[in-house]
Short mmCIF file of C-alpha atoms in Angstrom, two decimals:
data_model
loop_
_atom_site.label_atom_id
_atom_site.label_comp_id
_atom_site.label_asym_id
_atom_site.label_seq_id
_atom_site.Cartn_x
_atom_site.Cartn_y
_atom_site.Cartn_z
CA MET A 1 -28.70 14.10 -30.89
CA THR A 2 -29.03 10.49 -31.91
CA LYS A 3 -30.61 7.91 -29.64
CA GLU A 4 -27.26 6.23 -29.13
CA ASP A 5 -25.65 9.41 -27.77
CA THR A 6 -27.86 9.40 -24.72
CA THR A 7 -27.68 5.71 -23.90
CA VAL A 8 -25.81 4.93 -20.70
CA PRO A 9 -22.85 2.59 -21.24
CA LYS A 10 -23.01 -0.77 -19.50
CA VAL A 11 -20.30 -3.13 -18.37
CA PHE A 12 -20.95 -6.84 -17.84
CA TYR A 13 -18.41 -8.18 -15.34
CA THR A 14 -18.02 -11.96 -15.17
CA GLN A 15 -16.24 -13.32 -12.11
CA PRO A 16 -13.88 -16.32 -12.37
CA ASP A 17 -16.70 -18.51 -10.94
CA GLY A 18 -19.00 -17.47 -13.80
CA THR A 19 -21.30 -15.09 -11.90
CA GLU A 20 -22.10 -11.95 -13.84
CA ARG A 21 -22.93 -8.42 -12.73
CA VAL A 22 -24.08 -5.60 -14.97
CA VAL A 23 -23.14 -2.04 -14.01
CA GLU A 24 -24.33 1.16 -15.65
CA ALA A 25 -21.34 3.41 -16.27
CA GLU A 26 -20.63 7.08 -16.91
CA VAL A 27 -19.52 8.13 -20.38
CA GLY A 28 -15.76 8.77 -20.27
CA ASP A 29 -15.15 6.50 -17.29
CA SER A 30 -13.03 3.42 -17.77
CA VAL A 31 -14.07 -0.17 -17.10
CA MET A 32 -11.66 -0.02 -14.11
CA GLN A 33 -13.17 3.17 -12.66
CA THR A 34 -16.67 1.78 -13.10
CA ALA A 35 -15.72 -1.39 -11.23
CA VAL A 36 -13.96 0.43 -8.40
CA ARG A 37 -16.77 2.97 -7.96
CA ASN A 38 -19.38 0.23 -7.83
CA GLY A 39 -17.51 -2.23 -5.62
CA VAL A 40 -17.09 -4.91 -8.26
CA PRO A 41 -14.70 -7.43 -6.63
CA GLY A 42 -11.54 -8.48 -8.42
CA ILE A 43 -10.55 -5.16 -10.00
CA LEU A 44 -8.27 -3.22 -7.67
CA GLY A 45 -6.98 -0.36 -9.82
CA GLN A 46 -4.43 0.56 -7.17
CA CYS A 47 -2.66 3.18 -9.26
CA GLY A 48 -5.88 4.90 -10.24
CA GLY A 49 -5.25 4.41 -13.94
CA SER A 50 -1.65 5.58 -14.32
CA LEU A 51 -0.42 2.30 -15.84
CA SER A 52 1.75 1.38 -12.92
CA CYS A 53 0.12 -1.43 -10.96
CA ALA A 54 -1.38 -4.11 -13.27
CA THR A 55 -4.19 -4.72 -10.76
CA CYS A 56 -7.07 -4.00 -13.15
CA HIS A 57 -6.29 -6.81 -15.58
CA VAL A 58 -9.35 -8.22 -17.42
CA PHE A 59 -10.08 -10.51 -20.34
CA LEU A 60 -12.02 -8.53 -22.92
CA ASP A 61 -14.77 -10.39 -24.76
CA GLU A 62 -13.54 -10.92 -28.29
CA ARG A 63 -16.61 -9.31 -29.79
CA HIS A 64 -15.33 -5.95 -28.44
CA ALA A 65 -11.73 -6.40 -29.63
CA ASP A 66 -11.98 -3.56 -32.14
CA ASP A 67 -14.03 -1.20 -29.97
CA PHE A 68 -11.00 0.24 -28.15
CA ALA A 69 -7.57 1.59 -29.01
CA PRO A 70 -5.04 -1.26 -29.31
CA VAL A 71 -2.69 -2.22 -26.47
CA GLY A 72 -0.01 0.45 -26.08
CA GLU A 73 3.62 -0.07 -25.10
CA ASP A 74 3.17 0.75 -21.39
CA GLU A 75 0.04 -1.36 -21.15
CA ASP A 76 1.86 -4.21 -22.84
CA ASP A 77 4.69 -3.97 -20.27
CA MET A 78 2.27 -4.08 -17.36
CA LEU A 79 0.24 -6.96 -18.77
CA ASP A 80 3.47 -8.97 -18.76
CA VAL A 81 3.74 -8.60 -14.99
CA ALA A 82 0.08 -9.12 -14.03
CA ALA A 83 -0.54 -11.74 -11.35
CA THR A 84 -2.70 -13.90 -13.64
CA ASP A 85 -0.96 -14.88 -16.88
CA ARG A 86 -2.00 -12.78 -19.84
CA GLU A 87 -3.92 -14.14 -22.78
CA ASP A 88 -4.51 -12.78 -26.28
CA ASN A 89 -7.57 -10.84 -25.09
CA SER A 90 -5.93 -9.43 -21.94
CA ARG A 91 -6.35 -5.70 -21.30
CA LEU A 92 -5.83 -3.31 -18.43
CA SER A 93 -9.35 -2.13 -17.74
CA CYS A 94 -8.14 1.41 -17.02
CA ARG A 95 -7.47 1.67 -20.76
CA LEU A 96 -11.02 0.69 -21.73
CA VAL A 97 -12.77 4.06 -21.75
CA LEU A 98 -16.51 3.93 -22.30
CA ALA A 99 -18.49 5.83 -24.91
CA ALA A 100 -22.24 6.49 -24.95
CA GLY A 101 -24.26 3.45 -25.89
CA GLN A 102 -21.35 1.05 -25.44
CA GLU A 103 -21.91 -2.36 -23.87
CA VAL A 104 -18.76 -4.19 -22.83
CA ARG A 105 -18.24 -7.70 -21.52
CA VAL A 106 -15.15 -8.53 -19.51
CA THR A 107 -14.05 -11.50 -17.43
CA ILE A 108 -12.10 -10.90 -14.23
CA PRO A 109 -8.98 -13.05 -13.67
CA GLU A 110 -8.46 -15.40 -10.73
CA THR A 111 -6.18 -12.99 -8.92
CA GLN A 112 -4.76 -9.49 -9.28
CA LEU A 113 -2.14 -9.82 -6.56
CA MET F 1 -14.33 30.29 18.81
CA THR F 2 -16.98 27.60 19.17
CA THR F 3 -16.75 24.09 17.83
CA THR F 4 -19.51 21.62 17.16
CA PRO F 5 -19.33 19.04 19.97
CA GLY F 6 -17.90 15.75 18.84
CA THR F 7 -16.49 16.81 15.47
CA GLU F 8 -13.17 18.34 16.49
CA TYR F 9 -10.07 17.27 14.60
CA PRO F 10 -7.46 16.25 15.53
CA PHE F 11 -8.65 14.38 18.60
CA ALA F 12 -6.78 12.53 21.32
CA PRO F 13 -6.88 8.72 21.53
CA VAL F 14 -10.20 7.30 22.75
CA PRO F 15 -11.55 3.73 22.79
CA PRO F 16 -11.66 2.40 19.21
CA THR F 17 -15.47 2.27 18.89
CA GLU F 18 -15.70 5.87 20.08
CA ALA F 19 -12.96 6.84 17.61
CA VAL F 20 -14.96 5.33 14.72
CA LYS F 21 -18.08 7.24 15.82
CA HIS F 22 -16.05 10.42 16.10
CA LEU F 23 -14.62 9.96 12.60
CA GLY F 24 -18.17 9.33 11.33
CA ARG F 25 -19.39 12.61 12.81
CA ILE F 26 -16.48 14.51 11.23
CA ILE F 27 -17.10 12.85 7.85
CA ALA F 28 -20.79 13.80 8.01
CA ASP F 29 -19.81 17.36 8.88
CA ARG F 30 -17.16 18.14 6.23
CA PRO F 31 -14.84 16.47 3.69
CA MET F 32 -11.60 17.83 5.17
CA THR F 33 -10.17 19.92 8.01
CA LYS F 34 -7.31 22.38 7.90
CA MET F 35 -4.91 21.82 10.77
CA THR F 36 -1.54 23.15 11.78
CA MET F 37 1.07 20.43 12.02
CA PRO F 38 3.86 20.43 14.61
CA TYR F 39 6.29 21.00 11.69
CA GLY F 40 5.77 22.66 8.34
CA GLY F 41 2.58 24.63 8.94
CA ASP F 42 -0.97 24.08 7.73
CA VAL F 43 -2.35 21.12 5.80
CA TRP F 44 -5.81 20.01 4.73
CA LEU F 45 -6.46 16.56 6.23
CA VAL F 46 -9.01 14.77 4.01
CA HIS F 47 -11.51 12.54 5.81
CA ARG F 48 -13.93 11.33 3.14
CA ASN F 49 -12.98 8.28 1.08
CA ALA F 50 -14.29 9.57 -2.28
CA ALA F 51 -12.66 13.00 -1.84
CA ALA F 52 -9.39 11.31 -0.89
CA ARG F 53 -9.46 9.12 -4.02
CA GLU F 54 -10.22 12.13 -6.16
CA ILE F 55 -7.20 14.00 -4.83
CA LEU F 56 -4.88 10.99 -5.11
CA SER F 57 -5.86 10.61 -8.77
CA ASP F 58 -5.52 14.33 -9.64
CA ARG F 59 -2.15 15.36 -11.05
CA ARG F 60 -2.70 18.97 -10.03
CA PHE F 61 -1.49 17.81 -6.61
CA VAL F 62 2.30 17.45 -6.65
CA ARG F 63 5.27 16.94 -4.32
CA GLU F 64 7.96 18.88 -6.14
CA PRO F 65 8.06 21.79 -3.61
CA PHE F 66 8.83 19.33 -0.79
CA ARG F 67 11.55 17.56 -2.76
CA THR F 68 13.33 20.76 -3.70
CA GLY F 69 13.11 22.13 -0.17
CA GLU F 70 11.00 25.08 -1.29
CA ARG F 71 8.39 23.93 1.24
CA VAL F 72 8.74 22.16 4.58
CA VAL F 73 6.68 18.94 4.70
CA PRO F 74 3.77 19.54 7.10
CA PHE F 75 4.17 16.56 9.39
CA PHE F 76 4.24 15.37 13.00
CA VAL F 77 8.02 15.29 13.16
CA PRO F 78 10.70 16.87 11.01
CA PHE F 79 10.38 14.78 7.84
CA PRO F 80 13.50 12.62 7.40
CA ASP F 81 15.69 14.27 4.76
CA PHE F 82 16.60 11.09 2.95
CA LEU F 83 12.92 10.29 2.33
CA ARG F 84 12.56 13.56 0.43
CA GLY F 85 15.10 12.21 -2.05
CA THR F 86 13.03 9.16 -2.95
CA LEU F 87 10.65 8.66 -5.82
CA GLN F 88 7.77 9.29 -3.43
CA PHE F 89 8.63 12.95 -3.87
CA GLU F 90 9.09 12.93 -7.61
CA ASP F 91 6.36 13.98 -10.03
CA PRO F 92 6.02 12.75 -13.61
CA PRO F 93 7.94 12.34 -15.85
CA GLN F 94 10.91 11.55 -13.55
CA HIS F 95 8.62 9.61 -11.21
CA THR F 96 7.37 7.50 -14.11
CA LYS F 97 10.89 6.64 -15.21
CA LEU F 98 12.09 5.59 -11.76
CA ARG F 99 8.92 3.79 -10.86
CA LYS F 100 8.95 1.69 -14.02
CA LEU F 101 12.39 0.38 -13.16
CA VAL F 102 11.36 -0.82 -9.75
CA GLN F 103 7.88 -1.90 -10.73
CA LYS F 104 8.83 -5.05 -12.56
CA ALA F 105 10.91 -6.33 -9.69
CA ILE F 106 8.01 -6.23 -7.26
CA SER F 107 5.18 -6.69 -9.70
CA PRO F 108 2.18 -8.89 -8.93
CA LYS F 109 3.72 -11.60 -11.12
CA ARG F 110 7.11 -11.52 -9.39
CA VAL F 111 5.44 -11.49 -5.98
CA ARG F 112 3.32 -14.48 -6.94
CA GLU F 113 6.54 -16.29 -7.84
CA MET F 114 7.97 -15.41 -4.40
CA ARG F 115 4.95 -16.80 -2.56
CA ASP F 116 6.18 -20.38 -2.21
CA SER F 117 9.46 -19.25 -0.70
CA ALA F 118 7.54 -17.00 1.72
CA VAL F 119 5.42 -19.97 2.81
CA ALA F 120 8.55 -22.10 3.26
CA PHE F 121 10.37 -19.44 5.25
CA ALA F 122 7.32 -18.68 7.43
CA ASN F 123 7.19 -22.38 8.29
CA GLU F 124 10.90 -22.45 9.12
CA LEU F 125 10.35 -19.59 11.54
CA ILE F 126 7.32 -21.33 13.06
CA ASP F 127 9.35 -24.57 13.41
CA GLY F 128 11.94 -22.58 15.35
CA MET F 129 9.35 -21.09 17.69
CA ILE F 130 7.72 -24.48 18.27
CA ASP F 131 11.12 -26.08 19.01
CA ARG F 132 12.02 -23.36 21.49
CA GLY F 133 8.55 -23.47 23.08
CA GLY F 134 7.38 -21.51 26.11
CA VAL F 135 6.64 -17.82 25.63
CA ARG F 136 7.94 -16.52 22.30
CA ASP F 137 8.25 -12.93 21.12
CA LEU F 138 6.44 -12.87 17.80
CA VAL F 139 7.90 -9.57 16.55
CA PRO F 140 11.60 -10.47 16.31
CA GLU F 141 11.00 -14.20 15.82
CA TYR F 142 8.40 -13.95 13.07
CA SER F 143 6.90 -10.61 12.00
CA LEU F 144 10.23 -8.92 11.32
CA SER F 145 12.13 -11.96 10.09
CA LEU F 146 9.69 -12.84 7.32
CA PRO F 147 9.68 -9.49 5.47
CA ILE F 148 13.42 -9.01 5.96
CA GLU F 149 14.09 -12.39 4.34
CA MET F 150 11.79 -11.55 1.43
CA LEU F 151 13.39 -8.15 0.97
CA SER F 152 16.87 -9.65 1.10
CA ASN F 153 15.89 -12.04 -1.69
CA LEU F 154 14.36 -9.26 -3.73
CA LEU F 155 17.21 -6.81 -3.41
CA GLY F 156 19.83 -9.49 -3.60
CA VAL F 157 21.46 -8.79 -0.24
CA PRO F 158 22.53 -11.58 2.10
CA SER F 159 19.88 -12.24 4.75
CA SER F 160 22.77 -12.73 7.18
CA ASP F 161 23.04 -8.92 7.11
CA ARG F 162 19.53 -8.75 8.55
CA GLU F 163 20.61 -7.19 11.84
CA LYS F 164 22.31 -4.35 10.02
CA PHE F 165 19.12 -3.64 8.09
CA GLU F 166 17.10 -3.48 11.27
CA ARG F 167 19.54 -1.00 12.78
CA TRP F 168 19.72 1.11 9.63
CA SER F 169 15.97 1.13 9.24
CA SER F 170 15.26 2.19 12.80
CA SER F 171 17.98 4.80 12.47
CA THR F 172 16.61 6.35 9.30
CA LEU F 173 13.18 6.67 10.89
CA ALA F 174 14.41 7.59 14.37
CA VAL F 175 12.62 10.46 16.04
CA ALA F 176 14.12 9.90 19.49
CA GLY F 177 16.54 7.69 21.37
CA LYS F 178 19.44 8.19 18.95
CA SER F 179 21.78 11.14 18.61
CA GLU F 180 22.08 12.95 15.28
CA ALA F 181 25.65 11.68 15.06
CA GLU F 182 24.51 8.07 15.52
CA VAL F 183 21.83 8.46 12.85
CA ALA F 184 24.31 10.10 10.47
CA ALA F 185 26.84 7.32 11.05
CA ASP F 186 24.25 4.62 10.38
CA MET F 187 23.07 6.38 7.22
CA ALA F 188 26.63 6.70 5.93
CA GLU F 189 27.23 3.01 6.63
CA LEU F 190 24.04 2.09 4.77
CA ALA F 191 25.01 4.25 1.79
CA ALA F 192 28.49 2.72 1.66
CA TYR F 193 27.07 -0.81 1.91
CA MET F 194 24.59 -0.23 -0.89
CA THR F 195 27.14 1.54 -3.11
CA ASP F 196 29.49 -1.43 -2.82
CA LEU F 197 26.68 -3.84 -3.56
CA ILE F 198 25.55 -1.86 -6.63
CA ALA F 199 29.15 -1.91 -7.91
CA GLU F 200 29.28 -5.69 -7.37
CA ARG F 201 26.03 -6.19 -9.26
CA ARG F 202 27.35 -4.07 -12.14
CA GLU F 203 30.27 -6.48 -12.40
CA GLU F 204 28.27 -9.66 -11.89
CA PRO F 205 24.55 -9.22 -12.38
CA ARG F 206 22.16 -11.64 -10.73
CA ASP F 207 18.40 -12.02 -10.91
CA ASP F 208 17.66 -9.37 -8.33
CA LEU F 209 16.43 -5.80 -8.09
CA LEU F 210 19.81 -4.17 -7.46
CA SER F 211 21.21 -5.85 -10.58
CA ALA F 212 18.23 -4.62 -12.58
CA LEU F 213 18.73 -1.07 -11.31
CA ALA F 214 22.49 -1.19 -11.80
CA HIS F 215 22.11 -2.33 -15.38
CA ALA F 216 19.25 0.01 -16.13
CA ARG F 217 21.94 2.65 -15.90
CA ASP F 218 23.79 1.02 -18.77
CA ARG F 219 20.74 1.19 -20.95
CA ASP F 220 19.72 4.65 -19.86
CA GLU F 221 22.47 7.14 -19.12
CA THR F 222 20.23 9.22 -16.91
CA LEU F 223 19.93 6.70 -14.09
CA THR F 224 22.76 7.39 -11.67
CA ASP F 225 23.92 5.99 -8.35
CA ALA F 226 22.34 9.05 -6.80
CA GLU F 227 19.01 7.85 -8.17
CA ILE F 228 19.50 4.18 -7.36
CA LEU F 229 20.49 4.72 -3.73
CA PRO F 230 17.28 6.39 -2.55
CA ILE F 231 15.25 3.64 -4.25
CA ALA F 232 17.23 1.03 -2.35
CA PHE F 233 16.87 3.06 0.85
CA ILE F 234 13.11 3.37 0.64
CA LEU F 235 12.73 -0.30 -0.18
CA ILE F 236 14.80 -1.25 2.83
CA VAL F 237 12.87 1.04 5.13
CA GLY F 238 9.41 0.61 3.66
CA GLY F 239 10.11 -3.01 2.86
CA PHE F 240 9.98 -4.52 6.28
CA ASP F 241 9.22 -2.03 9.03
CA ASN F 242 5.64 -1.39 7.87
CA THR F 243 4.98 -4.97 6.84
CA ALA F 244 6.25 -6.27 10.17
CA THR F 245 3.93 -3.91 12.02
CA PHE F 246 0.95 -4.90 9.85
CA LEU F 247 1.68 -8.56 10.52
CA SER F 248 2.07 -8.09 14.28
CA THR F 249 -1.07 -5.95 14.32
CA GLY F 250 -2.98 -8.59 12.37
CA VAL F 251 -1.98 -11.33 14.80
CA LEU F 252 -2.88 -9.15 17.79
CA ALA F 253 -6.23 -8.19 16.21
CA LEU F 254 -7.10 -11.87 15.68
CA LEU F 255 -5.96 -12.78 19.19
CA SER F 256 -8.22 -10.00 20.49
CA ASP F 257 -11.39 -11.27 18.76
CA ASP F 258 -12.45 -14.85 19.53
CA GLU F 259 -15.19 -14.93 16.89
CA GLN F 260 -13.02 -13.70 14.03
CA ARG F 261 -10.08 -15.87 15.11
CA ALA F 262 -12.30 -18.98 15.09
CA ARG F 263 -13.50 -18.01 11.65
CA PHE F 264 -9.95 -17.50 10.41
CA THR F 265 -8.53 -20.74 11.84
CA ALA F 266 -11.39 -22.65 10.16
CA ASP F 267 -10.22 -21.48 6.71
CA PRO F 268 -6.90 -19.59 6.82
CA ASP F 269 -6.10 -19.95 3.11
CA GLY F 270 -9.60 -19.01 2.00
CA LEU F 271 -9.76 -15.94 4.22
CA ALA F 272 -6.14 -14.75 4.03
CA ALA F 273 -6.73 -12.15 1.31
CA THR F 274 -9.77 -10.46 2.84
CA THR F 275 -8.27 -10.72 6.33
CA ALA F 276 -5.14 -8.93 5.16
CA GLU F 277 -7.25 -6.09 3.72
CA GLU F 278 -9.27 -5.83 6.92
CA VAL F 279 -6.08 -5.71 8.98
CA LEU F 280 -4.82 -2.89 6.78
CA ARG F 281 -8.11 -1.00 7.18
CA HIS F 282 -9.03 -1.64 10.78
CA GLY F 283 -6.37 -3.82 12.43
CA GLY F 284 -5.11 -1.12 14.76
CA PHE F 285 -8.65 -0.46 16.01
CA ALA F 286 -9.37 -4.20 16.35
CA THR F 287 -6.48 -4.64 18.78
CA GLY F 288 -8.45 -2.52 21.24
CA ARG F 289 -5.76 0.13 21.59
CA PRO F 290 -7.12 3.66 21.91
CA ALA F 291 -7.24 5.43 18.53
CA GLY F 292 -6.97 9.14 17.85
CA GLY F 293 -7.56 11.31 14.81
CA GLY F 294 -4.93 13.44 13.15
CA GLY F 295 -2.91 11.10 11.00
CA GLY F 296 -2.02 11.63 7.40
CA LEU F 297 -0.10 10.17 4.49
CA VAL F 298 2.72 12.16 2.90
CA PRO F 299 1.15 15.47 1.75
CA PHE F 300 0.86 17.07 -1.68
CA VAL F 301 0.76 20.72 -2.77
CA ALA F 302 -2.02 22.11 -5.00
CA THR F 303 -0.62 23.67 -8.18
CA GLU F 304 -3.84 25.62 -8.76
CA ASP F 305 -7.15 26.27 -7.01
CA VAL F 306 -9.02 22.96 -6.88
CA VAL F 307 -12.51 22.35 -5.48
CA VAL F 308 -12.98 18.89 -4.01
CA ASP F 309 -16.30 17.81 -2.53
CA GLY F 310 -17.33 21.47 -2.27
CA GLN F 311 -14.18 22.59 -0.46
CA LEU F 312 -11.74 24.98 -2.13
CA ILE F 313 -8.12 23.91 -1.82
CA ALA F 314 -6.24 27.04 -2.83
CA LYS F 315 -3.15 27.05 -5.02
CA GLY F 316 -0.13 26.42 -2.78
CA ASP F 317 -2.14 24.74 -0.01
CA ALA F 318 -0.83 21.42 1.30
CA VAL F 319 -3.23 18.48 1.42
CA SER F 320 -2.92 15.05 3.01
CA ILE F 321 -5.13 11.98 3.26
CA ASP F 322 -6.17 10.61 6.65
CA PRO F 323 -6.29 6.85 5.96
CA SER F 324 -8.00 6.04 9.28
CA ALA F 325 -10.93 8.29 8.44
CA ALA F 326 -11.06 7.18 4.78
CA GLY F 327 -11.11 3.55 5.95
CA HIS F 328 -14.01 4.26 8.29
CA ASP F 329 -16.16 6.39 5.97
CA PRO F 330 -19.71 4.98 6.16
CA ALA F 331 -20.27 6.06 2.54
CA ALA F 332 -17.53 3.66 1.42
CA VAL F 333 -17.42 0.96 4.10
CA THR F 334 -20.43 -0.90 5.51
CA ASP F 335 -20.51 -0.99 9.31
CA PRO F 336 -17.01 0.50 9.58
CA ALA F 337 -16.55 -0.23 13.30
CA ARG F 338 -16.86 -3.99 12.73
CA PHE F 339 -13.71 -6.10 12.31
CA ASP F 340 -14.93 -8.40 9.54
CA ILE F 341 -12.22 -10.61 8.06
CA ALA F 342 -14.48 -11.69 5.18
CA ARG F 343 -15.41 -8.13 4.14
CA PRO F 344 -15.94 -8.42 0.37
CA ASP F 345 -15.39 -4.79 -0.62
CA ASN F 346 -12.70 -2.96 1.30
CA PRO F 347 -11.71 0.34 -0.30
CA HIS F 348 -9.26 1.45 2.42
CA LEU F 349 -6.43 3.82 1.52
CA THR F 350 -3.81 2.58 3.95
CA LEU F 351 -1.44 1.80 1.07
CA SER F 352 -2.59 4.96 -0.71
CA HIS F 353 -3.95 5.07 -4.25
CA GLY F 354 -3.13 6.65 -7.57
CA LEU F 355 0.30 7.54 -8.86
CA HIS F 356 1.96 7.25 -5.46
CA HIS F 357 0.24 4.09 -4.23
CA CYS F 358 2.62 1.91 -2.26
CA LEU F 359 5.17 0.44 -4.64
CA GLY F 360 5.59 -2.56 -2.38
CA ALA F 361 1.85 -3.15 -1.96
CA PRO F 362 1.77 -6.52 -3.76
CA LEU F 363 4.68 -7.75 -1.65
CA ALA F 364 3.29 -6.38 1.61
CA ARG F 365 -0.09 -7.97 0.91
CA MET F 366 1.42 -11.33 0.04
CA GLU F 367 3.59 -11.34 3.17
CA LEU F 368 0.65 -10.38 5.33
CA GLN F 369 -1.54 -13.10 3.81
CA VAL F 370 1.12 -15.79 4.07
CA GLY F 371 2.29 -14.65 7.51
CA LEU F 372 -1.18 -14.81 9.03
CA ALA F 373 -2.33 -17.99 7.27
CA GLU F 374 0.76 -20.11 8.01
CA LEU F 375 0.95 -19.04 11.65
CA PHE F 376 -2.68 -19.87 12.46
CA LYS F 377 -2.56 -23.09 10.40
CA ARG F 378 0.39 -24.37 12.38
CA ILE F 379 -0.54 -22.94 15.80
CA PRO F 380 -4.33 -22.46 15.87
CA GLU F 381 -4.24 -22.34 19.65
CA LEU F 382 -1.93 -19.30 19.66
CA ARG F 383 -2.69 -16.85 22.48
CA LEU F 384 -1.30 -13.71 24.08
CA ALA F 385 1.23 -14.18 26.87
CA GLY F 386 1.77 -10.53 27.83
CA GLU F 387 1.24 -6.97 26.72
CA PRO F 388 2.50 -5.74 23.34
CA VAL F 389 5.18 -3.05 23.39
CA PHE F 390 5.35 -0.13 20.93
CA SER F 391 8.33 2.13 20.21
CA ARG F 392 7.82 5.87 20.33
CA ASP F 393 11.40 6.46 19.22
CA VAL F 394 10.65 5.63 15.59
CA LEU F 395 8.48 7.61 13.18
CA THR F 396 6.12 4.74 12.46
CA GLN F 397 5.77 3.75 16.15
CA PRO F 398 6.19 0.05 15.37
CA MET F 399 5.23 -2.83 17.64
CA THR F 400 8.54 -4.08 19.03
CA SER F 401 7.35 -6.97 21.18
CA LEU F 402 4.35 -9.31 21.18
CA PRO F 403 4.63 -12.17 23.71
CA VAL F 404 2.69 -15.25 22.61
CA THR F 405 2.34 -18.86 23.65
CA TRP F 406 0.12 -21.85 22.79
#
């Protein structure tokens, strides 16, 4: 097993006011699940990751743009109806599933509802 | 049979602080309790927040057997037939298809766009109450009027038909006080009204939900009137009855707590969002009304043996979430007995979670936020002028009267 395989993934959540919180995640969890389980404000994830609420919208740091599967059709539809206008780096954080050793930086939008 | 003192479930209404302690003891004792409902037999009522979330996110729990009639819904009253025909009782992929159609019309974005008109209408209602003066009844004059107006806009029905909606809604959820014939007549009238309106919107589409549903049929042959009608029904029923009760409960909770009310009136806009969540979690308890244990959201059926939090839920067992317990689980909520309108992390399950989370949640939240903020901005000296009245004739036991003055 390589060193990377055992490294716990980390998510760096930046709030709209610039404050940052780092959370250690479980491999296979999404950025949304990690936020909800750890009480990170600003990510609601109402639908639990079934692409039907748009309340886990985040802006993904551009350095990670290629680390995840591209935006799918359903995700694209939901991003269009998120409460905070989408930008080029918008993602639903339920789609950002974490692998061992991964470090991800996301910014939380002003509002989800 | 012996029971451990203080952990029995269900339990009869007791003072709210005692109810929270009782729920805490149950939660410490076990994740869920099997109980026999007045209708439909046994169901696991889930108390712990994490276990509840796990179940609500697990697709091995379905509702198909309730929809088809293979199983009776374990519930407190015979479950209204028409509700079993709504997308609440569909599983994927049909659920996904129907939900997507409605989703965009009450999405966070659309609701944000509706916010200004909600603020304007709330202020019109407040103007009316101020003009009339004296003792006003907040439920008909404010809490019900605001969500009905919003729903009328959303669905594209004239708000002048408001009184009909109130009658139809109370009829569809009636558990007493109306004969079966009266309920059936009201339901038939509602169906005829909506059918006519859908036909009109097919002819002349507008920018409203019924037009979107009517024309979705043109794009997708599989969406029929029979599918559109229950969606419209559940939006009408769920669209204002629950929101009105949340709003009335929120006002009563604030009027019952001088410290929190002072905090809220000092910064209504800043605290509206967290206050709304706290009202959803704990508002009923904060009004001081006795609270019992034994409530549950619409149940699911396990399609295979599933172990949750150490408890086996066998294939075919029904399972339901108790949102009161889940909202007062000390593992998920700090100091759960405290009504704290600035609570930063509030993982209550009152509007459910997962695939079947409340479709109207963004709208309900916005209306609750706007309704509370505008009222206390305009009338910070609002106070109770009598006892609230609740209806036991309707499934949701809504508040029907809340006398206030200032």
